[in-house]
mmCIF file with all atom_site columns, N, CA and C in Angstrom:
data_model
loop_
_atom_site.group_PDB
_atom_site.id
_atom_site.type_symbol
_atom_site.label_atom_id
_atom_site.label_alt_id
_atom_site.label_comp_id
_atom_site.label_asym_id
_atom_site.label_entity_id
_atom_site.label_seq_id
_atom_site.pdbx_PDB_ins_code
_atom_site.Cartn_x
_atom_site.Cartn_y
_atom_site.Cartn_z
_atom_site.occupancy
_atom_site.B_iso_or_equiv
_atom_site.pdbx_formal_charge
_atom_site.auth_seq_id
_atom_site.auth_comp_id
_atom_site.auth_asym_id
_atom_site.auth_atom_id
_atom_site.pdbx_PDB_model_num
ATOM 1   N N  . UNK A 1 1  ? 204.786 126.445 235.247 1.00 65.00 ? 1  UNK A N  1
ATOM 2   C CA . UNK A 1 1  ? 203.641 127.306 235.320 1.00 65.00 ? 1  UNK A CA 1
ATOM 3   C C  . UNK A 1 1  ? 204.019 128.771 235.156 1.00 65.00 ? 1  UNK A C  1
ATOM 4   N N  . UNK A 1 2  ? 205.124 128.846 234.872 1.00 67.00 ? 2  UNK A N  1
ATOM 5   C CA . UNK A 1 2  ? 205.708 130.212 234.912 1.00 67.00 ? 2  UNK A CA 1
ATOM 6   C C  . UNK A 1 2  ? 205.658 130.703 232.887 1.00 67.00 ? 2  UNK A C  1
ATOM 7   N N  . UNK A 1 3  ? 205.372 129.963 232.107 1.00 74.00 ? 3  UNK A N  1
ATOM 8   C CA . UNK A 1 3  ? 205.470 129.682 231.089 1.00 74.00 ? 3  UNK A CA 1
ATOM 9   C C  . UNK A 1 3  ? 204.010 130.455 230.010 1.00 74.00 ? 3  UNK A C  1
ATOM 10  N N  . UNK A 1 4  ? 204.303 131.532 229.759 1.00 79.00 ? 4  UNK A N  1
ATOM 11  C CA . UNK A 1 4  ? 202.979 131.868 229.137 1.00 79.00 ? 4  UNK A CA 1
ATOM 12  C C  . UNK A 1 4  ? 202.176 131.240 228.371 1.00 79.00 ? 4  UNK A C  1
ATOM 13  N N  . UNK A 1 5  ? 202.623 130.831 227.187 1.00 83.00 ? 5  UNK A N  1
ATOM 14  C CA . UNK A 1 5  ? 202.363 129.843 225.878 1.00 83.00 ? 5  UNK A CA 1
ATOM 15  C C  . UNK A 1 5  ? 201.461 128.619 227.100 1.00 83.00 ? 5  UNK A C  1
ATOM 16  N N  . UNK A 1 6  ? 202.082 127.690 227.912 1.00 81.00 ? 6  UNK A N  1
ATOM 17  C CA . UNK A 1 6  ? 201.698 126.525 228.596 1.00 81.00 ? 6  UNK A CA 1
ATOM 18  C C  . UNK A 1 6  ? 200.388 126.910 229.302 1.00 81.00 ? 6  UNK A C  1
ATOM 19  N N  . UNK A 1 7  ? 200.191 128.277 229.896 1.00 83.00 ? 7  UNK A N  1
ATOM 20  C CA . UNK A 1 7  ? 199.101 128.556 230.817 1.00 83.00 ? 7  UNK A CA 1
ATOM 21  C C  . UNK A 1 7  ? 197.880 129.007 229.876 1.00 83.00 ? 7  UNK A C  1
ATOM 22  N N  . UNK A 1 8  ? 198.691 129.749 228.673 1.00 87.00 ? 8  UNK A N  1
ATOM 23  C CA . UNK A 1 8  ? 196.773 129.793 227.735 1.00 87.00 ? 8  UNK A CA 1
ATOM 24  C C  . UNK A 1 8  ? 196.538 128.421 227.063 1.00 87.00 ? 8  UNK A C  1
ATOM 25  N N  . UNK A 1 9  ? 197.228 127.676 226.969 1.00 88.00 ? 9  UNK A N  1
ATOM 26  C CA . UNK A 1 9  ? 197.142 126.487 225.827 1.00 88.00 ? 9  UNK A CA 1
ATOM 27  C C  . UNK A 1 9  ? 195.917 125.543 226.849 1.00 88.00 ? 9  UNK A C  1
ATOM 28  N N  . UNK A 1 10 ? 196.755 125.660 228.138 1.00 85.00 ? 10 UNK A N  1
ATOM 29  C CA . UNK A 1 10 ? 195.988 124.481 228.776 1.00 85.00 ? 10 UNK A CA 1
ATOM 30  C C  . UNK A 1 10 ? 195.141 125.426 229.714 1.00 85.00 ? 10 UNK A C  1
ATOM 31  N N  . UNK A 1 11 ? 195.086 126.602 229.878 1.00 84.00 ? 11 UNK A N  1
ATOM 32  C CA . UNK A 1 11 ? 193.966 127.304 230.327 1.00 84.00 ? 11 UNK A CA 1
ATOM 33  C C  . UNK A 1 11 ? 193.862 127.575 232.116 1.00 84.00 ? 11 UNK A C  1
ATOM 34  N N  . UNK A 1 12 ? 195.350 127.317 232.476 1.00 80.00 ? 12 UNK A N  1
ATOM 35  C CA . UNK A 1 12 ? 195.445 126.788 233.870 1.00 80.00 ? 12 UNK A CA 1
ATOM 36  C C  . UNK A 1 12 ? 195.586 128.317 234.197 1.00 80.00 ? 12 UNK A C  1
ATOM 37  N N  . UNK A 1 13 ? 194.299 128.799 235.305 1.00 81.00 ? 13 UNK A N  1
ATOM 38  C CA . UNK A 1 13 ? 193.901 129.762 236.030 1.00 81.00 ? 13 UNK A CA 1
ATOM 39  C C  . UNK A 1 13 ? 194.118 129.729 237.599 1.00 81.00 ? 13 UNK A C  1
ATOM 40  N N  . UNK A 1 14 ? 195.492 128.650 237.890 1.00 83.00 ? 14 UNK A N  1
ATOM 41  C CA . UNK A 1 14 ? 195.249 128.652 239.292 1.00 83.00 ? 14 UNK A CA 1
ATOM 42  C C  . UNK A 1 14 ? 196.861 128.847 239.856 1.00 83.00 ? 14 UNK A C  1
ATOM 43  N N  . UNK A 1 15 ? 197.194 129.265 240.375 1.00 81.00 ? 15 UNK A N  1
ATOM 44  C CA . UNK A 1 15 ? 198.522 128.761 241.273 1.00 81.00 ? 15 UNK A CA 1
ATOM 45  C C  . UNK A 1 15 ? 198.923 130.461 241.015 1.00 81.00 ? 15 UNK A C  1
ATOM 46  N N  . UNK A 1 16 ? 198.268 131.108 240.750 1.00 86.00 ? 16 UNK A N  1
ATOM 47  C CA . UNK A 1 16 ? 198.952 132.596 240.347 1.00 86.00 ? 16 UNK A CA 1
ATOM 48  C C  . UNK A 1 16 ? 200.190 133.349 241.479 1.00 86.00 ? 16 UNK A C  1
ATOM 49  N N  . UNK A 1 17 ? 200.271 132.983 242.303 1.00 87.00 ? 17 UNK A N  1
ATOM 50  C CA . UNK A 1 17 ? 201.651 133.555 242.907 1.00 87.00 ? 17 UNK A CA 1
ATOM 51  C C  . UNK A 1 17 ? 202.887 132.535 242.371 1.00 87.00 ? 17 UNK A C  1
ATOM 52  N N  . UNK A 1 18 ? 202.469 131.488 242.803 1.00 83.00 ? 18 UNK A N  1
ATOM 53  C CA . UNK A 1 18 ? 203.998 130.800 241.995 1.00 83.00 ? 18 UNK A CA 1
ATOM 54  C C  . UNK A 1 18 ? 203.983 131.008 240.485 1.00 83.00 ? 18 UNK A C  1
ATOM 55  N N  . UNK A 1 19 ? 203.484 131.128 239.505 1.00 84.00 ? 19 UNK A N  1
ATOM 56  C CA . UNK A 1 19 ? 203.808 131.618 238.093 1.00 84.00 ? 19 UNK A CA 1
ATOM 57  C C  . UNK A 1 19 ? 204.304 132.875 238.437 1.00 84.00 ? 19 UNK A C  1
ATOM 58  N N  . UNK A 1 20 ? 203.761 133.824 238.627 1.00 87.00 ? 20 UNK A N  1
ATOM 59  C CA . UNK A 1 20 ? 204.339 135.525 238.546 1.00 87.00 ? 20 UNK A CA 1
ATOM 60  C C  . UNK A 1 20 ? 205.438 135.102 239.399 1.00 87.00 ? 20 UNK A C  1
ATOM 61  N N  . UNK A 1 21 ? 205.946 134.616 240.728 1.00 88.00 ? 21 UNK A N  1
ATOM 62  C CA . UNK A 1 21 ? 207.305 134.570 240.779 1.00 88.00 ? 21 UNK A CA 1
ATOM 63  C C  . UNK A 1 21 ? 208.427 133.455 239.688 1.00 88.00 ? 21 UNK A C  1
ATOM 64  N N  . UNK A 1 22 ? 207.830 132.735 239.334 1.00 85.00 ? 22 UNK A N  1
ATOM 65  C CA . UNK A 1 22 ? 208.530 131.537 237.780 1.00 85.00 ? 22 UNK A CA 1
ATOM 66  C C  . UNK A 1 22 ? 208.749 132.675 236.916 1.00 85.00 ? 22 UNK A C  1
ATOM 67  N N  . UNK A 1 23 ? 207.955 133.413 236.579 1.00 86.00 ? 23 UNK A N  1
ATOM 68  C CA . UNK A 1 23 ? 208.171 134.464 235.513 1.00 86.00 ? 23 UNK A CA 1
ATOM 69  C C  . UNK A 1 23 ? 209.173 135.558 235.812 1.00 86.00 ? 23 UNK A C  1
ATOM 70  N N  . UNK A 1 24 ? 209.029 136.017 237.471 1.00 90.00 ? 24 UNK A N  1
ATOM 71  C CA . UNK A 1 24 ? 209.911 136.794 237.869 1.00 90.00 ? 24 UNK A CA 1
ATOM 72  C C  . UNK A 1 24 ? 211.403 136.349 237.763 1.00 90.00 ? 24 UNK A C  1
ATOM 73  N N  . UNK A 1 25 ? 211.903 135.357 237.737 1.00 89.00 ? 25 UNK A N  1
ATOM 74  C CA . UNK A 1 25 ? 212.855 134.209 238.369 1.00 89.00 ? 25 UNK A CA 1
ATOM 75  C C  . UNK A 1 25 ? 213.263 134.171 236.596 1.00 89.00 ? 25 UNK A C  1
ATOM 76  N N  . UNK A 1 26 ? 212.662 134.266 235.760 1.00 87.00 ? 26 UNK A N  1
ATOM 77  C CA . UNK A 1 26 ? 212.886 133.817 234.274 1.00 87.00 ? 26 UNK A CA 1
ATOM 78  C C  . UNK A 1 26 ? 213.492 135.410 234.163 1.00 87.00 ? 26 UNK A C  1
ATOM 79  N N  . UNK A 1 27 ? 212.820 136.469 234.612 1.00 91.00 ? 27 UNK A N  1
ATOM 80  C CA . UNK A 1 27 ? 213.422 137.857 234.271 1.00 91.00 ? 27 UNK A CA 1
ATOM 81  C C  . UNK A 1 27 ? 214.930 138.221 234.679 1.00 91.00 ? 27 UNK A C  1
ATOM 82  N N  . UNK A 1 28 ? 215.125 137.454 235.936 1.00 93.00 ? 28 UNK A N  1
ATOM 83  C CA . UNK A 1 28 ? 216.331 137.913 236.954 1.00 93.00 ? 28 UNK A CA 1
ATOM 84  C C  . UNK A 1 28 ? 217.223 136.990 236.085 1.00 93.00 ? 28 UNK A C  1
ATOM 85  N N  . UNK A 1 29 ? 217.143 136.006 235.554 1.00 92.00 ? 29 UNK A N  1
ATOM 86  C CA . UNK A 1 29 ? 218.105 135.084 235.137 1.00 92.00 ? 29 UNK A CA 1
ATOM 87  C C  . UNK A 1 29 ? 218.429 136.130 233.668 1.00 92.00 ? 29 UNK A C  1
ATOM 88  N N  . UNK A 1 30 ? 217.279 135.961 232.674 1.00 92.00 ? 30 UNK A N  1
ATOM 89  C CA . UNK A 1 30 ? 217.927 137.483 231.558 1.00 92.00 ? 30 UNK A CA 1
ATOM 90  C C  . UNK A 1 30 ? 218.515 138.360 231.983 1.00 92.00 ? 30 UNK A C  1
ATOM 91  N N  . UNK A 1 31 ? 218.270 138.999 232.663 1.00 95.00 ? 31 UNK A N  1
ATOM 92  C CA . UNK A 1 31 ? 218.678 140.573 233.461 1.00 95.00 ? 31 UNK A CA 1
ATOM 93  C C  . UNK A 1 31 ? 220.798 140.323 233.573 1.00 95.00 ? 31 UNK A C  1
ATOM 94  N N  . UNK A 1 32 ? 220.228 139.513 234.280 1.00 96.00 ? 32 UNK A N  1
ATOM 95  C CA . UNK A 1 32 ? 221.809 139.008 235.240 1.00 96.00 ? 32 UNK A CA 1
ATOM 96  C C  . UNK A 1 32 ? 222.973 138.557 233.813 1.00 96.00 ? 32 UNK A C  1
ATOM 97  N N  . UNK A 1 33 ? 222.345 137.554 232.745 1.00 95.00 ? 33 UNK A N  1
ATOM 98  C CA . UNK A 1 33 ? 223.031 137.138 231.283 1.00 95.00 ? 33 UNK A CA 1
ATOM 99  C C  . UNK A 1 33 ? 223.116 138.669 230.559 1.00 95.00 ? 33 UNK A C  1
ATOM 100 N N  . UNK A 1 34 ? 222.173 139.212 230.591 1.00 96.00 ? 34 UNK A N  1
ATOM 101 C CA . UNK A 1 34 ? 222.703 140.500 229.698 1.00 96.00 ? 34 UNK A CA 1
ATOM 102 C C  . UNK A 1 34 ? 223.754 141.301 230.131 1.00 96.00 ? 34 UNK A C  1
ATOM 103 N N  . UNK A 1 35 ? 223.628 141.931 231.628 1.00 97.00 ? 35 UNK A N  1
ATOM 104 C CA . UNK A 1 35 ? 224.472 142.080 232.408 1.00 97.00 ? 35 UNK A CA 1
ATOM 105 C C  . UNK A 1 35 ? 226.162 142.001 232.571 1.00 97.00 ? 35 UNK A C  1
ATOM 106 N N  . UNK A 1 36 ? 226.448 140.367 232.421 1.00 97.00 ? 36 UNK A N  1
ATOM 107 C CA . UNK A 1 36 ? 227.479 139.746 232.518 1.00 97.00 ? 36 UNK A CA 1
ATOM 108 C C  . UNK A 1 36 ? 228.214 139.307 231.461 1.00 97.00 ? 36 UNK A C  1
ATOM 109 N N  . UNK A 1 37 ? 227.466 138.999 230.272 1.00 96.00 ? 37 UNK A N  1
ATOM 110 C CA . UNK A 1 37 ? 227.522 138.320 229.094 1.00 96.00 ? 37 UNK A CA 1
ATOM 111 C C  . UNK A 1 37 ? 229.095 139.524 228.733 1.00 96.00 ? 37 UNK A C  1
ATOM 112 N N  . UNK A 1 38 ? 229.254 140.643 228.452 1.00 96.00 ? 38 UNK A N  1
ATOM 113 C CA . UNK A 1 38 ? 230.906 140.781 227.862 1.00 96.00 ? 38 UNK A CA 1
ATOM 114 C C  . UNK A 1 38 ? 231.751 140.296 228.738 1.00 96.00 ? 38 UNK A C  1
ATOM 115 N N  . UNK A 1 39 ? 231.606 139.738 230.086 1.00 97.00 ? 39 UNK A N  1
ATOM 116 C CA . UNK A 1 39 ? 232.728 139.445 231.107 1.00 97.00 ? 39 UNK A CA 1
ATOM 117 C C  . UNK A 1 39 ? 232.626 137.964 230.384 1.00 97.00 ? 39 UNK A C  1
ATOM 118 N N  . UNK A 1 40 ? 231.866 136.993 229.997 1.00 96.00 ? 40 UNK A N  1
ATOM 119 C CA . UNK A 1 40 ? 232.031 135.515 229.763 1.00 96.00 ? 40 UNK A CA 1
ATOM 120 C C  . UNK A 1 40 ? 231.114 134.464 230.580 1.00 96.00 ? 40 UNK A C  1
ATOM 121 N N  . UNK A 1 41 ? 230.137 135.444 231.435 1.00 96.00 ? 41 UNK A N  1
ATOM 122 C CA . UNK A 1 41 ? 229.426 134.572 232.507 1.00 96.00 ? 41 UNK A CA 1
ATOM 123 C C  . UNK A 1 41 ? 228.080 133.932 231.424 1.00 96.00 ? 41 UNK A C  1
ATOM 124 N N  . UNK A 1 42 ? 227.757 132.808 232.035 1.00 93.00 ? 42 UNK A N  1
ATOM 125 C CA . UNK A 1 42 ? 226.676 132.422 231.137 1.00 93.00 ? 42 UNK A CA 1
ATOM 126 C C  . UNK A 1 42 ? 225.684 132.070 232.346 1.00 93.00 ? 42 UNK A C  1
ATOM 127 N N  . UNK A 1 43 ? 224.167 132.395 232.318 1.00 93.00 ? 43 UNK A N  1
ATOM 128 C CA . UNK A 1 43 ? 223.360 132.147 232.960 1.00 93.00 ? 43 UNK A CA 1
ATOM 129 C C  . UNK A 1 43 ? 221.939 131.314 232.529 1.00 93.00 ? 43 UNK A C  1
ATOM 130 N N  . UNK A 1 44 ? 221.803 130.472 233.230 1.00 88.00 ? 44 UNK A N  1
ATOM 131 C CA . UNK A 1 44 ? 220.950 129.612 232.746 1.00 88.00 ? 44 UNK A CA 1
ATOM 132 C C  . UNK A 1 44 ? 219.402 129.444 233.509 1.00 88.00 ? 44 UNK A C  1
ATOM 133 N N  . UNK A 1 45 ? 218.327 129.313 232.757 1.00 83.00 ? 45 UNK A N  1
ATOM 134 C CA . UNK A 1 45 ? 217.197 128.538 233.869 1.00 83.00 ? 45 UNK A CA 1
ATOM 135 C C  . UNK A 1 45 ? 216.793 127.698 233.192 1.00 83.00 ? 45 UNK A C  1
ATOM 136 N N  . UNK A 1 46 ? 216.530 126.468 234.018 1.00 82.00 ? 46 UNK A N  1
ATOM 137 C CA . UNK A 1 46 ? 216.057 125.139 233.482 1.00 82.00 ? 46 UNK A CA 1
ATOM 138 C C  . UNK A 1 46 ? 214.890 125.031 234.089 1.00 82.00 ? 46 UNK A C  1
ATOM 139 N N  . UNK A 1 47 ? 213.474 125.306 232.791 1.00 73.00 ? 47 UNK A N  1
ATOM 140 C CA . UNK A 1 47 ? 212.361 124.600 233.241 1.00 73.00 ? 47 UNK A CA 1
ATOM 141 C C  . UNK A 1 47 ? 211.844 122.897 232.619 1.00 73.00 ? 47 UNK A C  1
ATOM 142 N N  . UNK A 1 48 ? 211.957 122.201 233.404 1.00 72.00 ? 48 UNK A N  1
ATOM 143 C CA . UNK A 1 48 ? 211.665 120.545 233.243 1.00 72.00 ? 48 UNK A CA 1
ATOM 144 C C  . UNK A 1 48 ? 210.563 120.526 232.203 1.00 72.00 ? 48 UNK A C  1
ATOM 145 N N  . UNK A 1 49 ? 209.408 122.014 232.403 1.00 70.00 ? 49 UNK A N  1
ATOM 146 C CA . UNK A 1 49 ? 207.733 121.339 232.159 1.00 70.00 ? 49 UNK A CA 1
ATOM 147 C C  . UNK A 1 49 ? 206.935 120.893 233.323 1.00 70.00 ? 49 UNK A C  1
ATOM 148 N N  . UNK A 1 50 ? 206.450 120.232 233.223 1.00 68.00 ? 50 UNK A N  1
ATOM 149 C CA . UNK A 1 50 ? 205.025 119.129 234.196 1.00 68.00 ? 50 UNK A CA 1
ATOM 150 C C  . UNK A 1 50 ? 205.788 118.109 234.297 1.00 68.00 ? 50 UNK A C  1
ATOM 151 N N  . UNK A 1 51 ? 206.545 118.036 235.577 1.00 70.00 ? 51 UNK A N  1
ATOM 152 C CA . UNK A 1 51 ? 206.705 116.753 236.375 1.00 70.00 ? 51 UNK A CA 1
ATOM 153 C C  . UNK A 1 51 ? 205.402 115.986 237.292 1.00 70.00 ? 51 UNK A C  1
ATOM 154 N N  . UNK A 1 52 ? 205.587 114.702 236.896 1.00 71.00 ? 52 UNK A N  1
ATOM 155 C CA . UNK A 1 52 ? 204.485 113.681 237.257 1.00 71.00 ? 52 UNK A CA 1
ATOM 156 C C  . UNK A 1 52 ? 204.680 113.789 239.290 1.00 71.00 ? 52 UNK A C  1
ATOM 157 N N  . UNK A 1 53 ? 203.998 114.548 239.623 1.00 71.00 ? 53 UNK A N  1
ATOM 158 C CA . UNK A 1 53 ? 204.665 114.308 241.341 1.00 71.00 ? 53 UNK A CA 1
ATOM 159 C C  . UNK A 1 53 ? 203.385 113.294 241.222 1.00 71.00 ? 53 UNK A C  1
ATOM 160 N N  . UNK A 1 54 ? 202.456 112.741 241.218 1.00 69.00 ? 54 UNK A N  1
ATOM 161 C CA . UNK A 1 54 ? 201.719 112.206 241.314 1.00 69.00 ? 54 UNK A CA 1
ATOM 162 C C  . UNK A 1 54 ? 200.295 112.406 241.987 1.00 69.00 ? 54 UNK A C  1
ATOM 163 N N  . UNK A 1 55 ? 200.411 113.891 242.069 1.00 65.00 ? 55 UNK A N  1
ATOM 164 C CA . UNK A 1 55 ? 199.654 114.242 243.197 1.00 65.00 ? 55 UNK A CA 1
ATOM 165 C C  . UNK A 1 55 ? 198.502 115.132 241.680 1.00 65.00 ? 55 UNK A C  1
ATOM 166 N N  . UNK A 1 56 ? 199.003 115.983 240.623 1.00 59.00 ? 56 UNK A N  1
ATOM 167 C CA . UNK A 1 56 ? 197.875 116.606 239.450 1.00 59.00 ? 56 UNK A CA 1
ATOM 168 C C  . UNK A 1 56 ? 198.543 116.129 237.866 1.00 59.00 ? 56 UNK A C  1
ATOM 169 N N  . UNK A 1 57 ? 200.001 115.854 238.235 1.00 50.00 ? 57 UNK A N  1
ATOM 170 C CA . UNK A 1 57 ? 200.027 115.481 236.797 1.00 50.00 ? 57 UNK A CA 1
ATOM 171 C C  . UNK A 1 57 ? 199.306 115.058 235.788 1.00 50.00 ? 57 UNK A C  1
ATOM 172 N N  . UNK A 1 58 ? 198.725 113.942 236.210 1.00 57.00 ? 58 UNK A N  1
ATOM 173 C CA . UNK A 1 58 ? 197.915 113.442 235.290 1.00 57.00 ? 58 UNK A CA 1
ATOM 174 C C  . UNK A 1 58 ? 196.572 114.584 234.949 1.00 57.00 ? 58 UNK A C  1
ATOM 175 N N  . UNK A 1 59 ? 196.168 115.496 235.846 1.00 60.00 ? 59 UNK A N  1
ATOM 176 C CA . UNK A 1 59 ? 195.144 116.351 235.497 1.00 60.00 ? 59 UNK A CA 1
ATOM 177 C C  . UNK A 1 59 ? 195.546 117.776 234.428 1.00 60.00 ? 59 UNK A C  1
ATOM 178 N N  . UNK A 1 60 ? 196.691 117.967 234.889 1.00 59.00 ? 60 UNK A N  1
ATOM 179 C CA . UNK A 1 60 ? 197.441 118.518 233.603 1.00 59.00 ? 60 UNK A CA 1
ATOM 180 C C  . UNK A 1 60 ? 197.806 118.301 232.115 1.00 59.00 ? 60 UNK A C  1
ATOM 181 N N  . UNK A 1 61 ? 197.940 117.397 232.058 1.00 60.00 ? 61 UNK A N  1
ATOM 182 C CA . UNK A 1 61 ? 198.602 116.472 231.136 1.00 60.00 ? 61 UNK A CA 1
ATOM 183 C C  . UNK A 1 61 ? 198.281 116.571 229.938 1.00 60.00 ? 61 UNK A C  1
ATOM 184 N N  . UNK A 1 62 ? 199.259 116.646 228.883 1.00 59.00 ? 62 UNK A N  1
ATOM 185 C CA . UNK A 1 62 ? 199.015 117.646 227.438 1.00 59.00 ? 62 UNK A CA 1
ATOM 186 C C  . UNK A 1 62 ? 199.494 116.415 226.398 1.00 59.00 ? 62 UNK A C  1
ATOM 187 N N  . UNK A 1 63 ? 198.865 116.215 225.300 1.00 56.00 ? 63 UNK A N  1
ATOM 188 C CA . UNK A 1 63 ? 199.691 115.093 224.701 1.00 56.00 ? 63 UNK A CA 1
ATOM 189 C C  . UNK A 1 63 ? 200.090 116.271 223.479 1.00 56.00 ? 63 UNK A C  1
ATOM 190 N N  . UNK A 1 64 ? 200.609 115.336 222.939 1.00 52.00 ? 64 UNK A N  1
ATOM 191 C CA . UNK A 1 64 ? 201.890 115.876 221.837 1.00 52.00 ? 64 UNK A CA 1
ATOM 192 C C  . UNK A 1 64 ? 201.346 115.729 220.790 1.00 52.00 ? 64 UNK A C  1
ATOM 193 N N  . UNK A 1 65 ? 200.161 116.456 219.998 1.00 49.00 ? 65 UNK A N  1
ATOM 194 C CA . UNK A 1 65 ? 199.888 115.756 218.828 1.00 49.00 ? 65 UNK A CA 1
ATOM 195 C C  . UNK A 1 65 ? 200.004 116.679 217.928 1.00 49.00 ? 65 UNK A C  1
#
């Protein structure tokens, strides 16, 4: 949800503190790689997407076409 492209596509207007910190969290991870990158450090963030917890997945849920 931190994901711009994902939140206009599917129009999702809700959870707004956890995106702006996902987004924040996506900045600190660049920040920190630019940073470090001539020493050899490599920094990573891994977003999964929409994991099925079972609780909205399915109300989310985007097909691939």
């Amino acid at each position: 949800m931190g994901d711009t492209g994902l939140v206009l596509y599917t129009g999702l207007a809700n959870q707004a503190p956890y995106s702006i910190s996902k987004a924040a969290l996506n900045m600190v991870v660049a920040k920190y790689a630019a940073e470090y990158k001539a020493e050899g450090f490599v920094f990573l963030a891994i977003s999964p997407g929409l994991v099925d917890t079972s609780t909205k997945a399915r109300e989310y849920s985007i097909s691939a076409s």
